[in-house]
Short mmCIF file of C-alpha atoms and ligand atoms in Angstrom, two decimals:
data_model
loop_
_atom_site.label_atom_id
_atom_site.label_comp_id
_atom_site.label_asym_id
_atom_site.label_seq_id
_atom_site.Cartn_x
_atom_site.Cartn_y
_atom_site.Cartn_z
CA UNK A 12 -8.94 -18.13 -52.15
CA UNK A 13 -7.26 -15.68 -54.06
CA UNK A 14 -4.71 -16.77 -57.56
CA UNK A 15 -1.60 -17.04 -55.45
CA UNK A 16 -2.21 -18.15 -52.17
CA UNK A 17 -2.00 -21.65 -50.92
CA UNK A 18 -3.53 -23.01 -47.90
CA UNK A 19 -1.47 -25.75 -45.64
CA UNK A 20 -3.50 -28.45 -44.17
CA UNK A 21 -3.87 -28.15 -40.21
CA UNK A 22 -1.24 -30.31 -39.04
CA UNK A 23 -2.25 -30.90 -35.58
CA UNK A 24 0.41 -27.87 -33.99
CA UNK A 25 -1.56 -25.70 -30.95
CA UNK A 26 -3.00 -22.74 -32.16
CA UNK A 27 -2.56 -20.65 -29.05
CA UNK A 28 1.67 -19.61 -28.51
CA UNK A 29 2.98 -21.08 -25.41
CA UNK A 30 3.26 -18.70 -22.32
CA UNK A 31 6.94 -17.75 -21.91
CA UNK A 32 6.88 -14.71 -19.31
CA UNK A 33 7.54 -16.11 -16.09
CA UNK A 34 4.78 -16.33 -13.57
CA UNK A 35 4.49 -13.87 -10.88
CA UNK A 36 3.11 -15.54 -7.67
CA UNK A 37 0.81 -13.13 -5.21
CA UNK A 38 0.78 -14.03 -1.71
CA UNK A 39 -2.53 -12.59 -0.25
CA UNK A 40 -6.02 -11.78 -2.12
CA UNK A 41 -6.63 -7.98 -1.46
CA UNK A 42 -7.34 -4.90 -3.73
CA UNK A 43 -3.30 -4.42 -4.07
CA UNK A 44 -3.10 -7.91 -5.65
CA UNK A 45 -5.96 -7.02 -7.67
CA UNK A 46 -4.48 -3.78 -8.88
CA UNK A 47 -1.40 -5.72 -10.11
CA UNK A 48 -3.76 -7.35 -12.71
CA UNK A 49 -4.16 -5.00 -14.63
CA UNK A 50 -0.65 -3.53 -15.68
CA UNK A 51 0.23 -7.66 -15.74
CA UNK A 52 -2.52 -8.45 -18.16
CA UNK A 53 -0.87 -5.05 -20.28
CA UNK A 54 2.85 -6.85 -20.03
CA UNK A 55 1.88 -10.38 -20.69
CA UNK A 56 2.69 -11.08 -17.35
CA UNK A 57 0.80 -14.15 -16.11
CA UNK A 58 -0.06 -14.05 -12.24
CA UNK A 59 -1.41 -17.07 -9.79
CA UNK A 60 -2.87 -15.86 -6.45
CA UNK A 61 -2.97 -17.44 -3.04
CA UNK A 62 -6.34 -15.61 -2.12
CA UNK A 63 -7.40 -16.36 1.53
CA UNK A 64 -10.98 -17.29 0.67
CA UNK A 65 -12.73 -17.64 -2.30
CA UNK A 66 -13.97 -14.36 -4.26
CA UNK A 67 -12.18 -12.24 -2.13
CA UNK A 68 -10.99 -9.21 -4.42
CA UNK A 69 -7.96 -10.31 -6.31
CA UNK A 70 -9.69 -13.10 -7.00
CA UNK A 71 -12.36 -11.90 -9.11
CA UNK A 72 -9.97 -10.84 -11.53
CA UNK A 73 -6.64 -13.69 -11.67
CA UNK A 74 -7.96 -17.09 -12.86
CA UNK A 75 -5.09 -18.82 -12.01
CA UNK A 76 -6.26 -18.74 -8.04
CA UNK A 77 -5.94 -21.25 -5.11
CA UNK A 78 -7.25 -20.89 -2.08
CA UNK A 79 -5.70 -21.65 1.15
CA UNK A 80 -3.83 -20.35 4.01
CA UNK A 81 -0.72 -18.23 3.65
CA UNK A 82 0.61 -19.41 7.51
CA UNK A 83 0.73 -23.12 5.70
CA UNK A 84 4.12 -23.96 3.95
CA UNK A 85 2.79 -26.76 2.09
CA UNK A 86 0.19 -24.38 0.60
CA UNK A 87 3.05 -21.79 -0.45
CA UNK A 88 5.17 -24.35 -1.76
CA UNK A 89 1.90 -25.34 -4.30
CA UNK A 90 1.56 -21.93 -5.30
CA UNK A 91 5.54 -21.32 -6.32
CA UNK A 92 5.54 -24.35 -7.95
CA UNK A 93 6.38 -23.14 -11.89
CA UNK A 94 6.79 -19.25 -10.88
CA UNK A 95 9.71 -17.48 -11.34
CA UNK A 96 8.98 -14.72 -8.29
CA UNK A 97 6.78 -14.60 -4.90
CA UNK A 98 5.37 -11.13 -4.09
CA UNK A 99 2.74 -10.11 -1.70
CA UNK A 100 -0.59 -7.94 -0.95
CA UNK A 101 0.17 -8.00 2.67
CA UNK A 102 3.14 -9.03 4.94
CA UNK A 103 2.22 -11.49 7.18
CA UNK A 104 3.60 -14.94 5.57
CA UNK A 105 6.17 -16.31 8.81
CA UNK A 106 9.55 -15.54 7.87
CA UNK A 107 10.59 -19.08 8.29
CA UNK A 108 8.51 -19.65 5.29
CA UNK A 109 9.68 -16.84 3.40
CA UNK A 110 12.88 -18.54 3.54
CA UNK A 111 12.18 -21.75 3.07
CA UNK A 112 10.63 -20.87 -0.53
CA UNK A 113 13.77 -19.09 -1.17
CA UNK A 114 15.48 -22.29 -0.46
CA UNK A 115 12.96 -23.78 -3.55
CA UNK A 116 14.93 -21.15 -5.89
CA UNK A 117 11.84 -18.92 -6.14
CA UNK A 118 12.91 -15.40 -6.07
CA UNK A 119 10.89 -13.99 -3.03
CA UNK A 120 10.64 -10.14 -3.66
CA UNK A 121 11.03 -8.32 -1.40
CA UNK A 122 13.25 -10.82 0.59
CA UNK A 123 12.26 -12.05 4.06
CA UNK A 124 15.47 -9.73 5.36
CA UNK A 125 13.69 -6.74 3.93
CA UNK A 126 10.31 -7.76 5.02
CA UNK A 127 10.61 -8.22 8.65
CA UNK A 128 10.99 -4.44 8.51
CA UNK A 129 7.84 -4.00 7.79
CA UNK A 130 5.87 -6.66 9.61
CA UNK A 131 7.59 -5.74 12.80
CA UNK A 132 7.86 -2.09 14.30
CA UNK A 133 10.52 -3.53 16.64
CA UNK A 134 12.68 -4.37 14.30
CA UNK A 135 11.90 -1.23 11.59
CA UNK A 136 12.52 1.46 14.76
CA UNK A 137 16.12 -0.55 15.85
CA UNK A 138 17.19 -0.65 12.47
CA UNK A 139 16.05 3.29 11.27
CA UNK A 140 17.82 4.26 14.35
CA UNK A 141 21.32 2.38 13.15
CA UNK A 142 20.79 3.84 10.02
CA UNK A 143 20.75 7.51 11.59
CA UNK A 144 17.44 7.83 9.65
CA UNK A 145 15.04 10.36 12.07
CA UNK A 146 12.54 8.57 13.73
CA UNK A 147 10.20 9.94 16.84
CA UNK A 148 12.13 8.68 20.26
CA UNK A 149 11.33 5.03 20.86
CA UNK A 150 11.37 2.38 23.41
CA UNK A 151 10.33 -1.29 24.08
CA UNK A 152 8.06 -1.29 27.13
CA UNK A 153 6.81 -4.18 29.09
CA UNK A 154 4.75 -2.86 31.87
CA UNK A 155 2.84 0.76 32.98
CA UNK A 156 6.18 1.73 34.97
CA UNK A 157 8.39 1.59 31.69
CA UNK A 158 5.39 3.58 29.92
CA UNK A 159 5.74 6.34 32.99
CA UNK A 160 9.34 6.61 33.00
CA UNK A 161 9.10 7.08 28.92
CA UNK A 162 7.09 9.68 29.86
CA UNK A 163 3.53 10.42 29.33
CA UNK A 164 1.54 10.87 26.96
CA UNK A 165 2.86 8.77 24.02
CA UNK A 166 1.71 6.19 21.50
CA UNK A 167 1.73 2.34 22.21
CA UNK A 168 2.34 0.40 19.40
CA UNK A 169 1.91 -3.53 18.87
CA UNK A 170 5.49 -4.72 17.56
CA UNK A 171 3.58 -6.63 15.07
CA UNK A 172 -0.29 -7.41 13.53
CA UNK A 173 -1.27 -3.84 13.44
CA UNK A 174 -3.01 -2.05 10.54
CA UNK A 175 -4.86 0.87 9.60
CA UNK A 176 -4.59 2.23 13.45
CA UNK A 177 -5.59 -1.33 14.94
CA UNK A 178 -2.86 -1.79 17.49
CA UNK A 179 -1.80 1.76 18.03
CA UNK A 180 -3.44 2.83 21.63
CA UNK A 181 -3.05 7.29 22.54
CA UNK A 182 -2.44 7.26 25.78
CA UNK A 183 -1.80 10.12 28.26
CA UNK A 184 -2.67 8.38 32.13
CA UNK A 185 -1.30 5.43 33.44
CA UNK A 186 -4.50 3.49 33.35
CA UNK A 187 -5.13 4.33 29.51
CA UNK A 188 -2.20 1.93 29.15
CA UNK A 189 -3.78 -1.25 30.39
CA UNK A 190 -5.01 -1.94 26.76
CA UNK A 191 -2.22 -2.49 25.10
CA UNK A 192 -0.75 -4.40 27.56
CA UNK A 193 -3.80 -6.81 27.39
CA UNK A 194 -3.04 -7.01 23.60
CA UNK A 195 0.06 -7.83 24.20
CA UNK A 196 -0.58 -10.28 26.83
CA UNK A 197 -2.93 -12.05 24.78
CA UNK A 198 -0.86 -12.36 21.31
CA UNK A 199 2.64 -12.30 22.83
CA UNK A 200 4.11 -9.29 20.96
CA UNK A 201 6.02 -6.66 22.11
CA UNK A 202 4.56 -3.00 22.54
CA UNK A 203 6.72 0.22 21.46
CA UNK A 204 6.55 3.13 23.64
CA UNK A 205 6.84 6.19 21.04
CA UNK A 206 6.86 10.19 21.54
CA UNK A 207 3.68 12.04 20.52
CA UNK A 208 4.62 13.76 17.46
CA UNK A 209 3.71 17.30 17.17
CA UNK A 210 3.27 16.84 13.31
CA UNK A 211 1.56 19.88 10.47
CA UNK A 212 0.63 16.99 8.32
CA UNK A 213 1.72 13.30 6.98
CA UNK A 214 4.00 12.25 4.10
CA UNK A 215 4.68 9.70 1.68
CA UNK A 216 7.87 8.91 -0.36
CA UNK A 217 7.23 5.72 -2.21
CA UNK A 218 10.26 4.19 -4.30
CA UNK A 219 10.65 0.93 -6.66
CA UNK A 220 13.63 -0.55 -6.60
CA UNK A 221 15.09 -3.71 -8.72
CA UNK A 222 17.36 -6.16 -7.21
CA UNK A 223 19.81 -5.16 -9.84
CA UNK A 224 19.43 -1.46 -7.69
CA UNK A 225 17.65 0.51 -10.42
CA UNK A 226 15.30 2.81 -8.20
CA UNK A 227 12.71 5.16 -9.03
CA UNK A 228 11.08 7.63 -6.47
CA UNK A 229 8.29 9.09 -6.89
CA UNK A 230 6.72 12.68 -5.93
CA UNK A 231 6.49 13.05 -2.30
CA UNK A 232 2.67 13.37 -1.74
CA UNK A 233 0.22 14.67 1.86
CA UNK A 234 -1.80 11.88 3.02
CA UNK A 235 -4.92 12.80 5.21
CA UNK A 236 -5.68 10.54 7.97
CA UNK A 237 -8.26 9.75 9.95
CA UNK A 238 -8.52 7.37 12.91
CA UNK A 239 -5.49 5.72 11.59
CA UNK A 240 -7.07 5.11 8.23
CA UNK A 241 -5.92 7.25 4.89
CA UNK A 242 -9.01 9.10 3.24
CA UNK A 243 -7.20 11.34 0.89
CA UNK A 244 -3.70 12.02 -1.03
CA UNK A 245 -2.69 14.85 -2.75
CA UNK A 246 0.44 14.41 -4.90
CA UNK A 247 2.37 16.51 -4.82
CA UNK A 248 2.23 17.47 -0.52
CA UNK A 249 1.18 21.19 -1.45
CA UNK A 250 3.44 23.60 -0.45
CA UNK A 251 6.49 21.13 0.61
CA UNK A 252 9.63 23.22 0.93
CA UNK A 253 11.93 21.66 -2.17
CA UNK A 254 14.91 20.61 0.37
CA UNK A 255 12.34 18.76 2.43
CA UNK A 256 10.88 16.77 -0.52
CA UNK A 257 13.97 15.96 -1.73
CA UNK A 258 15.23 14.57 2.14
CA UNK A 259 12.18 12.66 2.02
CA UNK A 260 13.01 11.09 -1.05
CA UNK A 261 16.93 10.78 -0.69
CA UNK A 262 15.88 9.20 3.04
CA UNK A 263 13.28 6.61 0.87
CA UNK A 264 15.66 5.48 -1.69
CA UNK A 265 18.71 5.55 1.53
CA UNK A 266 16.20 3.18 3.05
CA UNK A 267 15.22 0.94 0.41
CA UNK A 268 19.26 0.37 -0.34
CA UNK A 269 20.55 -0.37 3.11
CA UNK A 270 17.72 -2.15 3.36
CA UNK A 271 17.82 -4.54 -0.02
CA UNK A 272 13.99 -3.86 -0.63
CA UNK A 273 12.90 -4.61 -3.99
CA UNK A 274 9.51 -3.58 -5.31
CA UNK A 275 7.73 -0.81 -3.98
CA UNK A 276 9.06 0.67 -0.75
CA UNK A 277 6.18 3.68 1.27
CA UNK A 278 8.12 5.61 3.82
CA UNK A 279 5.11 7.14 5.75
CA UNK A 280 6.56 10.36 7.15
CA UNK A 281 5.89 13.13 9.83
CA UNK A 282 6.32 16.51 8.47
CA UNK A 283 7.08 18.19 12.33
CA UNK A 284 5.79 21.90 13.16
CA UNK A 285 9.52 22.85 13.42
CA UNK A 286 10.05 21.86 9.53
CA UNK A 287 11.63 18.00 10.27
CA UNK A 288 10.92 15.04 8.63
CA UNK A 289 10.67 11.58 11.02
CA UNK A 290 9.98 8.41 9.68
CA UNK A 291 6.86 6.35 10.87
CA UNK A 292 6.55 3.50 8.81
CA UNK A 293 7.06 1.35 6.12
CA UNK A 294 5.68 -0.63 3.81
CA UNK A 295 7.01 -2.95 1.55
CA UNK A 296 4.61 -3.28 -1.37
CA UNK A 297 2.14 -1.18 -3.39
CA UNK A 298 0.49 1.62 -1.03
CA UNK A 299 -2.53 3.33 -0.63
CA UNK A 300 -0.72 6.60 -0.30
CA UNK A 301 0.77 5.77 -3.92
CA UNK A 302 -3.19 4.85 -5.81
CA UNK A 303 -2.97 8.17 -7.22
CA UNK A 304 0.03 7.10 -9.36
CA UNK A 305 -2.39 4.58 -11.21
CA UNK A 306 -3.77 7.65 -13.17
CA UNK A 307 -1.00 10.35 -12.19
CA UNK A 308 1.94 9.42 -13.07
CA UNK A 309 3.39 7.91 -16.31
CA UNK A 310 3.86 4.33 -14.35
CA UNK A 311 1.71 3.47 -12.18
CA UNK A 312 3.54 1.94 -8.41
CA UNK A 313 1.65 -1.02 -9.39
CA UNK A 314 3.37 -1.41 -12.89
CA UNK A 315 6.53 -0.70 -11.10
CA UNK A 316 6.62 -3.32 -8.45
CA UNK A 317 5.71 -5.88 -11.16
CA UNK A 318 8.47 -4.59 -13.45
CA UNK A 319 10.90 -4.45 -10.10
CA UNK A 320 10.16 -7.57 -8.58
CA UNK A 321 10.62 -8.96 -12.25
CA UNK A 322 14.10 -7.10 -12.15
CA UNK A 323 12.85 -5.22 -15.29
CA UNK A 324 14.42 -1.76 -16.08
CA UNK A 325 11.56 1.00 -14.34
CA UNK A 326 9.00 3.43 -15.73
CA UNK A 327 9.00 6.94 -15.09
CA UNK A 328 7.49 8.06 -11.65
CA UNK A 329 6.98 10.88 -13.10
CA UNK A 330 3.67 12.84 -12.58
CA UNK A 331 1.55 13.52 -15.79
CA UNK A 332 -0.45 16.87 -14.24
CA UNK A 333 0.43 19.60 -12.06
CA UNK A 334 -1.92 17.99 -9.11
CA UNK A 335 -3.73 14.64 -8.85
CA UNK A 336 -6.08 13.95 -5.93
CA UNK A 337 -7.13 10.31 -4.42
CA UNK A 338 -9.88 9.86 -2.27
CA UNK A 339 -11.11 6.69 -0.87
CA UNK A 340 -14.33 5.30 -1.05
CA UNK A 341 -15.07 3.50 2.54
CA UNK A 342 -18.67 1.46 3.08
CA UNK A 343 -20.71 3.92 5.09
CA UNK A 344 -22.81 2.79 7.91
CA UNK A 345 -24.82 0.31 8.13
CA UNK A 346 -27.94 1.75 6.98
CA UNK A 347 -26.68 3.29 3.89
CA UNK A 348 -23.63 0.63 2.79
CA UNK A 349 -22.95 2.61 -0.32
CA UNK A 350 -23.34 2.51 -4.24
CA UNK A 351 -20.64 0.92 -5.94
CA UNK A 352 -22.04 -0.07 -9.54
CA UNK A 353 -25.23 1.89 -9.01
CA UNK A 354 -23.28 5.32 -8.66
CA UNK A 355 -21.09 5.35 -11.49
CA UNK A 356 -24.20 6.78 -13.79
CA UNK A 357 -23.84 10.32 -11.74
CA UNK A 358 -20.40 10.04 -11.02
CA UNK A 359 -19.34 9.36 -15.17
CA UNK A 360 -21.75 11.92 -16.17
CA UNK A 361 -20.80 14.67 -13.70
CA UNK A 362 -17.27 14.23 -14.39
CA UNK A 363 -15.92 12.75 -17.80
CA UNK A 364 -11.79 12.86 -16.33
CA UNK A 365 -12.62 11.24 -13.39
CA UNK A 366 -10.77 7.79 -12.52
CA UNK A 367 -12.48 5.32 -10.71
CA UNK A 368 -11.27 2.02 -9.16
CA UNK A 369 -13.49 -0.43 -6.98
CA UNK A 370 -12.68 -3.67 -5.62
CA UNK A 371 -15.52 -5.86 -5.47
CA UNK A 372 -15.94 -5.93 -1.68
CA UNK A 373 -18.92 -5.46 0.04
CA UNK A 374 -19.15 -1.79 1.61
CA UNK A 375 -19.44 -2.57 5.11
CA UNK A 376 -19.05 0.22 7.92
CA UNK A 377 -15.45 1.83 7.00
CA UNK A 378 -14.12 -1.08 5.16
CA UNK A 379 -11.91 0.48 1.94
CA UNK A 380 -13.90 -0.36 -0.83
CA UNK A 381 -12.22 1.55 -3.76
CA UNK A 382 -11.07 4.96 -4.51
CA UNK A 383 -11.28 8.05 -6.94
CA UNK A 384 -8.20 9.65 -9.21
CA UNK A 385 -8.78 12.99 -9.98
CA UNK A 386 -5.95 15.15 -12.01
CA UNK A 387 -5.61 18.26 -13.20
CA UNK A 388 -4.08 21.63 -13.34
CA UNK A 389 -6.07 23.07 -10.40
CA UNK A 390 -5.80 22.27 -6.96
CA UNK A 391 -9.15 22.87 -5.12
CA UNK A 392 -10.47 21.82 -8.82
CA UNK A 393 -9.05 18.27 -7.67
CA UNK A 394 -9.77 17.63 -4.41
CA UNK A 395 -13.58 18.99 -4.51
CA UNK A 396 -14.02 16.28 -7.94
CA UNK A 397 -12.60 13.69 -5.94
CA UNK A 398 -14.67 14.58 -2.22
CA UNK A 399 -17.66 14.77 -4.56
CA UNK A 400 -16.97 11.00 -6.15
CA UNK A 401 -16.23 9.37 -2.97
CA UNK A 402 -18.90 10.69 -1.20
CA UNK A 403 -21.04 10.07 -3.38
CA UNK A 404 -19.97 6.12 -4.22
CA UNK A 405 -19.98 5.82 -0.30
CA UNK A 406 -23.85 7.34 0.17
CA UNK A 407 -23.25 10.48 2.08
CA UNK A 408 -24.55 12.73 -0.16
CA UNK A 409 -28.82 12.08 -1.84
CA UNK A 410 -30.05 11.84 -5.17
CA UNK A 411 -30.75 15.84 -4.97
CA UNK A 412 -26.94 15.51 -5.88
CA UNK A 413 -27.51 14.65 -9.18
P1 ADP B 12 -0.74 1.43 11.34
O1 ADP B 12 0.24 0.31 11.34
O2 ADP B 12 -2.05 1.07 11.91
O3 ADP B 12 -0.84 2.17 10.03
P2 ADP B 12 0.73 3.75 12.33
O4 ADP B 12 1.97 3.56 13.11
O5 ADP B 12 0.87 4.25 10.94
O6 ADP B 12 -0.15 2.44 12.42
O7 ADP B 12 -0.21 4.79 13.12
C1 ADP B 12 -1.49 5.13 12.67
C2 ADP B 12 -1.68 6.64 12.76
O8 ADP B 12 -1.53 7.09 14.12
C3 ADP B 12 -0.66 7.44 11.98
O9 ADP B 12 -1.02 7.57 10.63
C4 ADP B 12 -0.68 8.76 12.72
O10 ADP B 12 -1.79 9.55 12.32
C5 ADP B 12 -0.87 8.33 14.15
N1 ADP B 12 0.44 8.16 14.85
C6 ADP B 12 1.21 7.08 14.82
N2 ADP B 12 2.34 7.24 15.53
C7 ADP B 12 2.29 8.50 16.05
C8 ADP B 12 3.18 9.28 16.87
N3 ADP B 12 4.32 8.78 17.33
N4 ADP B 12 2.78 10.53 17.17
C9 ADP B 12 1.61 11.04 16.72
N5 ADP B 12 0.74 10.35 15.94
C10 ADP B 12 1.06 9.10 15.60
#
């Protein structure tokens, strides 16, 4: 010890500072709860997960975990217990529940008046329509006949339960409709009888917004689907007219007010052949469509919902380059699974600015298993940096690649 200093004897006070920024509780175990890790562990924020089983994605990465079932009130009463806010990967948890943890004084965020929107197409379609928000022409349909006097063809949608294009049956003869009605018949949901949209491409305006109504939108990006399941997003949608991003984001934040959404609110969008904008769905937490936001934009959505949901002022949605490009990486089939850890050697080396995310799943046959970031000032530059990573981390393309 140097002349001066002093040392006091250890008197027995902890050495590690108490925890004082409230706990965030995560309803649901997924890659989206997983992604809010990482912007909480940058705030201080501390998290504690209901994951559905154990090691399931989120999991891996949030100590504070239980396991249990989300349909269980008991279970989501344990796992409020001590947390300030309830947020979610997915939005299945029974209303009834929602409110009853309300009732606790947990904030739930978004609210269980918000969510219904977006666990049940029902109710999202009746209440666009009120809202004089464009949507494709709807109606509830309980048997073949209502389907033909809709008019064929059209989409069939389960009310509720449906994701990723599960629950959404094409249909243009009366027997193609027997499906859905099956599904129906079997859960007890209702089935929505929607036009066929002649759509160019799809759309995405994803907003935050606080309960205290701060709101951020963010660029309004193309997302490329296939078979109901989002492979790539390019933000910004290339070539989208300025009046028609800025409807599309004017409808999202419209939406997410009259609404009372907080967090992050996707608007998935039609862009029509004839230049309109309808609105197909929503979604009331972080979105695949808004990944590329983790490494293109100055806050990430994830970083946002936390700060909204926490009613803290927002980051910029800003975008940091002229383009960024997401692709997913989905398992391939059987045979080849994919490489997660074993590809990043090639994938690093080819490409130093690339942005890779996986989630610790096992690649099965088209599961979503992670995705790529890549940003940039060119375009094609992009997307063909971001096919290459994808493909590659899913095993479509051989070692002659490297
Ligand atoms: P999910 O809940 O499974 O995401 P969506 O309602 O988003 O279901 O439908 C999945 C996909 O089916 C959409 O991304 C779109 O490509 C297509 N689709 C849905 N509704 C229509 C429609 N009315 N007209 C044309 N295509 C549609």
């Amino acid at each position: 010890m140097s002349p001066g200093q002093s040392r006091t004897p250890y008197d027995g006070t902890p050495v590690v500072a108490p925890v004082v920024a409230p706990v965030v509780a995560i309803v649901g175990g997924g890659q989206l709860a997983r992604m809010l890790a990482e912007p909480a562990a940058a705030m201080g924020v501390p998290l504690r997960l209901l994951a559905e089983a154990p090691g399931v994605s989120a999991a891996q990465v949030i100590p504070d975990h239980v396991v249990g079932d989300y349909t269980d009130l008991a279970t989501l009463r344990d796992l409020v217990t001590g947390c300030r806010v309830v947020t979610f990967d997915h939005e299945h948890v029974p209303t009834d529940h929602l409110h009853a943890l309300e009732d606790l004084g947990v904030a739930v965020r978004p609210g269980p008046d918000a969510l219904v929107h977006a666990q049940d197409k029902v109710v999202m379609r009746g209440a666009l329509a009120g809202l004089g928000a464009p949507v494709p022409r709807f109606r509830v349909v309980t048997d073949t006949d209502e389907v033909v006097d809709f008019g064929l063809p059209c989409v069939l949608k389960t009310g509720r339960g449906g994701y990723d294009g599960k629950g959404v049956w094409f249909v243009g003869t009366p027997d193609e409709c027997a499906p859905a009605f099956e599904a129906a018949a079997a859960t007890g949901v209702a089935i929505l009888a929607e036009e066929r949209v002649d759509f160019r491409r799809e759309l995405s305006a994803l907003v935050a917004r606080s309960p205290s109504g701060q709101a951020a939108a963010y660029p309004v990006v193309e997302s490329v689907q296939r078979d109901g399941i989002c492979h790539e997003v390019v933000a910004p949608a290339p070539g989208l007219p300025d009046h028609l991003a800025t409807r599309a984001q004017e409808l999202a934040l419209r939406i997410a007010r009259e609404l009372d959404v907080t967090g992050i609110l996707a608007v998935e969008l039609f862009e029509t052949v004839d230049g309109r904008i309808l609105v197909n769905e929503l979604a009331m937490r972080p979105h695949n469509t808004g990944h590329w936001t983790q490494d293109g934009a100055v806050t990430s959505q994830f970083e946002n919902h936390l700060r909204a949901v926490l009613d803290l002022p927002l980051g910029s949605p800003v975008a940091r380059a002229p383009w960024t490009v997401m692709v997913n990486i989905l398992g391939g089939p059987a045979d080849v699974g994919g490489r997660l850890y074993d590809g990043y050697p090639h994938a690093l080396a080819r490409d130093p600015g690339l942005r890779v995310h996986l989630y610790g799943k096992e690649p099965r046959p088209g599961r979503k298993v992670g995705h790529v970031n890549a940003y940039g000032d060119d375009l094609q530059e992009c997307r063909e940096r971001a096919r290459h990573a994808a493909a590659w981390f899913a095993g479509e393309l051989g070692d002659e690649s490297e």
